[in-house]
mmCIF file of N, CA and C in Angstrom:
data_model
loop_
_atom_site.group_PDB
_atom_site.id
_atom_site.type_symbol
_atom_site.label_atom_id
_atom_site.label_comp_id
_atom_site.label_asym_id
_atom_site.label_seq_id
_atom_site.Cartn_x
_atom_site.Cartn_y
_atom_site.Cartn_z
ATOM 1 N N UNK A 1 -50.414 -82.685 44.368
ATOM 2 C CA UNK A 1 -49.992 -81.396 44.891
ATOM 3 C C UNK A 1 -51.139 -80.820 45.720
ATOM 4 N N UNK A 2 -50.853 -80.133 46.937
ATOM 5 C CA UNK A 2 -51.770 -79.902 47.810
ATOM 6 C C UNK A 2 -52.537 -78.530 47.570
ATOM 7 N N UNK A 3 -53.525 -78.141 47.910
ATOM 8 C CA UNK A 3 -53.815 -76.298 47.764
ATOM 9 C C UNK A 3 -52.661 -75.261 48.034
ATOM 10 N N UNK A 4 -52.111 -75.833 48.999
ATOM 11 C CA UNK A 4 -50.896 -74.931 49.543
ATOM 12 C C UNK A 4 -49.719 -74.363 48.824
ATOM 13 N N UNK A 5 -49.131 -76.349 48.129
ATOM 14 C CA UNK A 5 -48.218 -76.050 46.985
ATOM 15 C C UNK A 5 -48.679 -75.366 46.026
ATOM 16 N N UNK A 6 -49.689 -75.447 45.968
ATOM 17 C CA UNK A 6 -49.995 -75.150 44.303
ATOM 18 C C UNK A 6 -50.840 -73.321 44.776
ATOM 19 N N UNK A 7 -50.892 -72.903 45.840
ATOM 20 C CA UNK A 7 -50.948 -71.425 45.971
ATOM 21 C C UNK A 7 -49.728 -70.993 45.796
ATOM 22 N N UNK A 8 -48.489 -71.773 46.630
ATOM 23 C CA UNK A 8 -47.330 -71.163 46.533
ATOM 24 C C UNK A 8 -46.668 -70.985 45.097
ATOM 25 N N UNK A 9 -46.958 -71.961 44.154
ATOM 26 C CA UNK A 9 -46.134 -72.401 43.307
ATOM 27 C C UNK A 9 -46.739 -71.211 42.217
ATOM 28 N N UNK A 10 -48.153 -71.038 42.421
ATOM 29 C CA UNK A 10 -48.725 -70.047 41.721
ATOM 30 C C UNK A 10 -48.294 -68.738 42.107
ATOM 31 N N UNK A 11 -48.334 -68.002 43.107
ATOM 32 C CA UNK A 11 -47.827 -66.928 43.650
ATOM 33 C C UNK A 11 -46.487 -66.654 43.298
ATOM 34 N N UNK A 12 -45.512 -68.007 43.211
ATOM 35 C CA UNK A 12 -44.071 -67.577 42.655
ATOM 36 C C UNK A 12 -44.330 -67.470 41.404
ATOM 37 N N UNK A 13 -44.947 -68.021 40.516
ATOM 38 C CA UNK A 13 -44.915 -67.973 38.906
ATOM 39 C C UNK A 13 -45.346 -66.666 38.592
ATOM 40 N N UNK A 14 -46.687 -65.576 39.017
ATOM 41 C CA UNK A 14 -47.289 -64.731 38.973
ATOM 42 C C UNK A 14 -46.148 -63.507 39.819
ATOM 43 N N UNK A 15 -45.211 -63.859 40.201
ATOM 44 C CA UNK A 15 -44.249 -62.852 40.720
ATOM 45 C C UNK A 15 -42.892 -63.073 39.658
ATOM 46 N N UNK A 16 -42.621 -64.000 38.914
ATOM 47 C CA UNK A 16 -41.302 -64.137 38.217
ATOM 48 C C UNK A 16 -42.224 -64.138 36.596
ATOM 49 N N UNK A 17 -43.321 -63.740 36.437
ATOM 50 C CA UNK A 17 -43.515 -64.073 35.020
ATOM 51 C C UNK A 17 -44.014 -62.173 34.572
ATOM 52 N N UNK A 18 -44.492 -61.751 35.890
ATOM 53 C CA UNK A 18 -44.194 -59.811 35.808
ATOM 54 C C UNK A 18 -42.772 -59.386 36.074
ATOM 55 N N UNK A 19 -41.452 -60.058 36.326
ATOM 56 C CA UNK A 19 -40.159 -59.220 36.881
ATOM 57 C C UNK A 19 -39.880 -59.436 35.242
ATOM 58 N N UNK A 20 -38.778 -58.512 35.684
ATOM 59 C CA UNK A 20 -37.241 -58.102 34.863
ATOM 60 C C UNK A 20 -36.419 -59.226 34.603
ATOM 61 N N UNK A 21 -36.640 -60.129 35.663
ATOM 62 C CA UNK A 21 -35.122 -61.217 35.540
ATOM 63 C C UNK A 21 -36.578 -62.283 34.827
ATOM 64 N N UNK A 22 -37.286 -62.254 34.409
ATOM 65 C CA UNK A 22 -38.163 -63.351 33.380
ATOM 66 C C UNK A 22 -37.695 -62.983 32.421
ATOM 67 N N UNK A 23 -38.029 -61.504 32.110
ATOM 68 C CA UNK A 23 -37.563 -61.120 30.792
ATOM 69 C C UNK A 23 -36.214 -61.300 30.150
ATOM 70 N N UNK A 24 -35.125 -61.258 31.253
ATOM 71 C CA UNK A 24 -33.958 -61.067 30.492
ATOM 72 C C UNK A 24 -34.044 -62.818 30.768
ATOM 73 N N UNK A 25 -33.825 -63.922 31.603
ATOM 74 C CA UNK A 25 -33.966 -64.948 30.784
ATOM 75 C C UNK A 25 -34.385 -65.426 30.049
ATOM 76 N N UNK A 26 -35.420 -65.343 29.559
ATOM 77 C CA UNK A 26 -35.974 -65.281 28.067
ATOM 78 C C UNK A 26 -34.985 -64.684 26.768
ATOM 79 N N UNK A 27 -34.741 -62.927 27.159
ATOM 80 C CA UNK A 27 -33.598 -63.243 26.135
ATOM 81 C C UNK A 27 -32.487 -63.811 25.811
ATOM 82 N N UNK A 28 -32.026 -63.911 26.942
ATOM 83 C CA UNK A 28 -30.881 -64.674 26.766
ATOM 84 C C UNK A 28 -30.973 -65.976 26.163
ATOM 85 N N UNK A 29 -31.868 -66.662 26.847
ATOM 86 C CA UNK A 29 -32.040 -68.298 25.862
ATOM 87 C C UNK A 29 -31.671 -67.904 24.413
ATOM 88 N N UNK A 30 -32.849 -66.923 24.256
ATOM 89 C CA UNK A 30 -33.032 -66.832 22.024
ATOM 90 C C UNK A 30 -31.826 -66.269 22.054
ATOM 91 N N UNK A 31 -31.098 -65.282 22.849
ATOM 92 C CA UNK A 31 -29.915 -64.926 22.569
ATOM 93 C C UNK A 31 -28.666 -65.739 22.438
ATOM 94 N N UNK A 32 -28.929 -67.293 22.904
ATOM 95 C CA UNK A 32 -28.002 -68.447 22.660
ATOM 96 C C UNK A 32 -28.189 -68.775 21.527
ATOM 97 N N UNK A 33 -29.296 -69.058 20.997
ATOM 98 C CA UNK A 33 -29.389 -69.909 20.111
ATOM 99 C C UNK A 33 -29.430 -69.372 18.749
ATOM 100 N N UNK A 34 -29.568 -67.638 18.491
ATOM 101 C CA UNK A 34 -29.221 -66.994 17.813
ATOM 102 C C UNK A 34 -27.550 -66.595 17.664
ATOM 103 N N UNK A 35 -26.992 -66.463 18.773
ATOM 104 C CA UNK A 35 -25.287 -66.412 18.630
ATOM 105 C C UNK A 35 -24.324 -67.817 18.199
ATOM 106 N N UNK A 36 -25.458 -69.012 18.491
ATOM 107 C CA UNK A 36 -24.209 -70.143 18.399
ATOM 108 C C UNK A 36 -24.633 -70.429 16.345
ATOM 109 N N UNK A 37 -26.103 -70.278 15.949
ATOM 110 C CA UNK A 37 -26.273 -70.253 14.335
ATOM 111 C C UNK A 37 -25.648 -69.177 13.853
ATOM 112 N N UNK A 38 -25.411 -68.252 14.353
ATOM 113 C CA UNK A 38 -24.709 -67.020 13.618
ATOM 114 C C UNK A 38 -23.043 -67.390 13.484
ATOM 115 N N UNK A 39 -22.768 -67.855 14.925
ATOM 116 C CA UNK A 39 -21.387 -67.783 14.634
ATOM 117 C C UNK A 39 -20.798 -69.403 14.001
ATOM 118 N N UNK A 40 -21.556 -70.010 14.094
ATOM 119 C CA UNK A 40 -21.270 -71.760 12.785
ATOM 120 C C UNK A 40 -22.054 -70.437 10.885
ATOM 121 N N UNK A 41 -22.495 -69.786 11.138
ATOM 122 C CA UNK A 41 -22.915 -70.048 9.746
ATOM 123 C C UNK A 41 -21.783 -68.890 9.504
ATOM 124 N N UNK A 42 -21.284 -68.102 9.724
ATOM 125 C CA UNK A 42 -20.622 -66.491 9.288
ATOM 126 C C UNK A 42 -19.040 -67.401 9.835
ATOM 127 N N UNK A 43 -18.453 -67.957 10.897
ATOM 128 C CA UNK A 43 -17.222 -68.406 11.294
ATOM 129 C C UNK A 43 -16.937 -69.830 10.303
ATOM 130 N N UNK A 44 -17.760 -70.556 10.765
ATOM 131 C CA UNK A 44 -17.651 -72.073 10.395
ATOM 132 C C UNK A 44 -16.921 -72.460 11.344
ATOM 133 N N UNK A 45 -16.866 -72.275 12.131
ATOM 134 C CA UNK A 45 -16.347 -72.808 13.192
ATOM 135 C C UNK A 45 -17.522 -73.891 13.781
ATOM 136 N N UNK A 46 -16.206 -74.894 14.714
ATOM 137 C CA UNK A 46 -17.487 -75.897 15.119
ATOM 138 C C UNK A 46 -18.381 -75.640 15.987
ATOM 139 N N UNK A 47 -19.311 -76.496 16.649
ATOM 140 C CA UNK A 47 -20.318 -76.258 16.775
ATOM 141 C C UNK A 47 -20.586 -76.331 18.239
ATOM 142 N N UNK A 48 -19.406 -77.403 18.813
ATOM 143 C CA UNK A 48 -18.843 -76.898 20.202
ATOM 144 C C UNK A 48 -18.061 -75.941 20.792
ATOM 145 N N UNK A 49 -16.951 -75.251 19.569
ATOM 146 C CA UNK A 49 -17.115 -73.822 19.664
ATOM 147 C C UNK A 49 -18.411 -72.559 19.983
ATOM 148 N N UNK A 50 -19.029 -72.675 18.670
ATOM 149 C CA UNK A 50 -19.951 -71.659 18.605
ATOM 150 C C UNK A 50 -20.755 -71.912 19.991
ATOM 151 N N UNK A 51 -20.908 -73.321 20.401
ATOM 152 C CA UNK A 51 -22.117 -73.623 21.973
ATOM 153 C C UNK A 51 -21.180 -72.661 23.032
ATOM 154 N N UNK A 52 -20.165 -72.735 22.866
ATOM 155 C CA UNK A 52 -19.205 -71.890 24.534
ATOM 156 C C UNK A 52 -19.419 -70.693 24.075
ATOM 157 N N UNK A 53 -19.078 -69.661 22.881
ATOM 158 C CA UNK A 53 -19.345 -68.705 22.720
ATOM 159 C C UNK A 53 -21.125 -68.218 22.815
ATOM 160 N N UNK A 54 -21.549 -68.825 22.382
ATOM 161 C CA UNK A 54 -23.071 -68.317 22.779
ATOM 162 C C UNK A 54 -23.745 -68.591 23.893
ATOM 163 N N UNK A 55 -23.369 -69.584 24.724
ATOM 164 C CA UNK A 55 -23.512 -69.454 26.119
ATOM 165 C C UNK A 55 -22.644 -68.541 27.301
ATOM 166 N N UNK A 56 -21.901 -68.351 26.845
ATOM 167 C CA UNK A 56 -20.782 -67.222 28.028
ATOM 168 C C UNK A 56 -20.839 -65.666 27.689
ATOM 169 N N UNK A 57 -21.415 -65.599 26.448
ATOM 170 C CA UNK A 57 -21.478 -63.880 26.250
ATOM 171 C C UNK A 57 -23.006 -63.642 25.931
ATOM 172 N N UNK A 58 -23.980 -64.658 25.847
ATOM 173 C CA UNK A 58 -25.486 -64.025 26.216
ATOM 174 C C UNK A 58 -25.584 -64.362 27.871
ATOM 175 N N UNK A 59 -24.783 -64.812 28.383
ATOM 176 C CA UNK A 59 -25.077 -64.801 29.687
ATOM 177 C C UNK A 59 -24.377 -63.431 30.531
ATOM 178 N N UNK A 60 -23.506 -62.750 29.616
ATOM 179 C CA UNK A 60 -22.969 -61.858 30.383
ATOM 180 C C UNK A 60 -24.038 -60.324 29.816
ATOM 181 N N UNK A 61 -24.396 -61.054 28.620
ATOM 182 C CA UNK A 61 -25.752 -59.848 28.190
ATOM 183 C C UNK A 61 -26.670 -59.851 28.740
ATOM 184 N N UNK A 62 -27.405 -61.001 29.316
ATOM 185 C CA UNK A 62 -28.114 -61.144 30.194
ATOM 186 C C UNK A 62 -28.281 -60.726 31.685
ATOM 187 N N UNK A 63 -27.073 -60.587 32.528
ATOM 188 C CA UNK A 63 -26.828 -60.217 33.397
ATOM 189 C C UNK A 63 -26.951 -58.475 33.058
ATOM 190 N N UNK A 64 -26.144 -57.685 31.998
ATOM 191 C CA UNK A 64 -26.566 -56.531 31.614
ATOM 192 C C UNK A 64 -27.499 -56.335 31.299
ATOM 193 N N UNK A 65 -28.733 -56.951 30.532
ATOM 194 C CA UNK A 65 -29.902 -56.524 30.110
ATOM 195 C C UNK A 65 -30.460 -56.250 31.149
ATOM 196 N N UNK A 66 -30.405 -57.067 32.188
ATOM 197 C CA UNK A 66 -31.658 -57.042 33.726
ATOM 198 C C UNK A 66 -31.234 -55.827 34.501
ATOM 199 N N UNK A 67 -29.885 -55.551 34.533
ATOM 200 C CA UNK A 67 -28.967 -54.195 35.365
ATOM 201 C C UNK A 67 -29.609 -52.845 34.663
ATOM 202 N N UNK A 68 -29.989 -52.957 33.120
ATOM 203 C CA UNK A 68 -30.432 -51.737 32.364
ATOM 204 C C UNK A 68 -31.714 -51.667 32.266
ATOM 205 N N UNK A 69 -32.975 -52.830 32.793
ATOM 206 C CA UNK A 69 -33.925 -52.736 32.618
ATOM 207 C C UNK A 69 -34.917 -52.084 33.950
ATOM 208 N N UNK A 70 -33.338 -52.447 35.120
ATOM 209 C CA UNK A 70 -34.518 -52.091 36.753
ATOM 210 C C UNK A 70 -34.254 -51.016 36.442
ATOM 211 N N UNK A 71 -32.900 -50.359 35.967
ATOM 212 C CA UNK A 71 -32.094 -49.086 35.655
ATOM 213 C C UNK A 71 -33.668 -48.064 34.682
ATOM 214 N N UNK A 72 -33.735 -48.920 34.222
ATOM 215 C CA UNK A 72 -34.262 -48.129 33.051
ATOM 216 C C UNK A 72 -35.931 -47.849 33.829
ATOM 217 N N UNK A 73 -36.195 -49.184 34.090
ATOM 218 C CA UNK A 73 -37.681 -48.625 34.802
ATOM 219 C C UNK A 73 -37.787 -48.114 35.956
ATOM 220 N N UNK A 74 -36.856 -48.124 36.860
ATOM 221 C CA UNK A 74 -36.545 -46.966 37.965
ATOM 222 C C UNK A 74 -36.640 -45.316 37.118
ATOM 223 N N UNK A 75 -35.744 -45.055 36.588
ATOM 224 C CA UNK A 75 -35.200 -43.774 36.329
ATOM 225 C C UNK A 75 -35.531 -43.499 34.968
ATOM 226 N N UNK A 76 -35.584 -43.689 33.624
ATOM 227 C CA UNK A 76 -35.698 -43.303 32.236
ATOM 228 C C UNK A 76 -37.581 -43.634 32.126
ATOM 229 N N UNK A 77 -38.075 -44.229 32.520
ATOM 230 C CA UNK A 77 -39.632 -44.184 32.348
ATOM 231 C C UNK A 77 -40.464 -43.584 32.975
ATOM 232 N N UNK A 78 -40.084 -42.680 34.168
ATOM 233 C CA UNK A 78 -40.344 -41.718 34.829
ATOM 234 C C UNK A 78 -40.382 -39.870 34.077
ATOM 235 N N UNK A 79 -40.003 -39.868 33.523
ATOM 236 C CA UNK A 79 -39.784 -38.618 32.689
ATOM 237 C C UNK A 79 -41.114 -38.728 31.634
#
């Protein structure tokens, strides 16, 4: 990898590892893997069930978490 790549590659990491959308992918991952053990251990349902349910509704939390967090550090941390 050349100086160049590896300024660029650094400059993107040091810009996505301070945003909002790092954070909410981050939760969302643990937020998979906490919804698909919750819902096999409390449902019993299978386990390719519980994988579609915990991937399609932490991803739609995810998409909300990041909407409430620019939300939130725009306007509610200002006061």
């Amino acid at each position: 990898m050349s100086e160049i790549d590896k300024g660029f590659f650094n400059a993107i990491k040091k810009q996505l590892i301070g945003s909002s959308i790092a954070r909410a992918i981050v939760y969302t991952i643990g937020h998979i893997i906490i919804a698909a053990t919750c819902n096999v251990i409390i449902t019993g349902s299978t386990l390719e069930l519980a994988a579609v349910d915990a991937i399609i509704e932490p991803l739609i939390n995810g998409v909300w978490y990041y909407f409430l967090d620019k939300f939130w550090a725009s306007k509610i941390t200002k006061y």
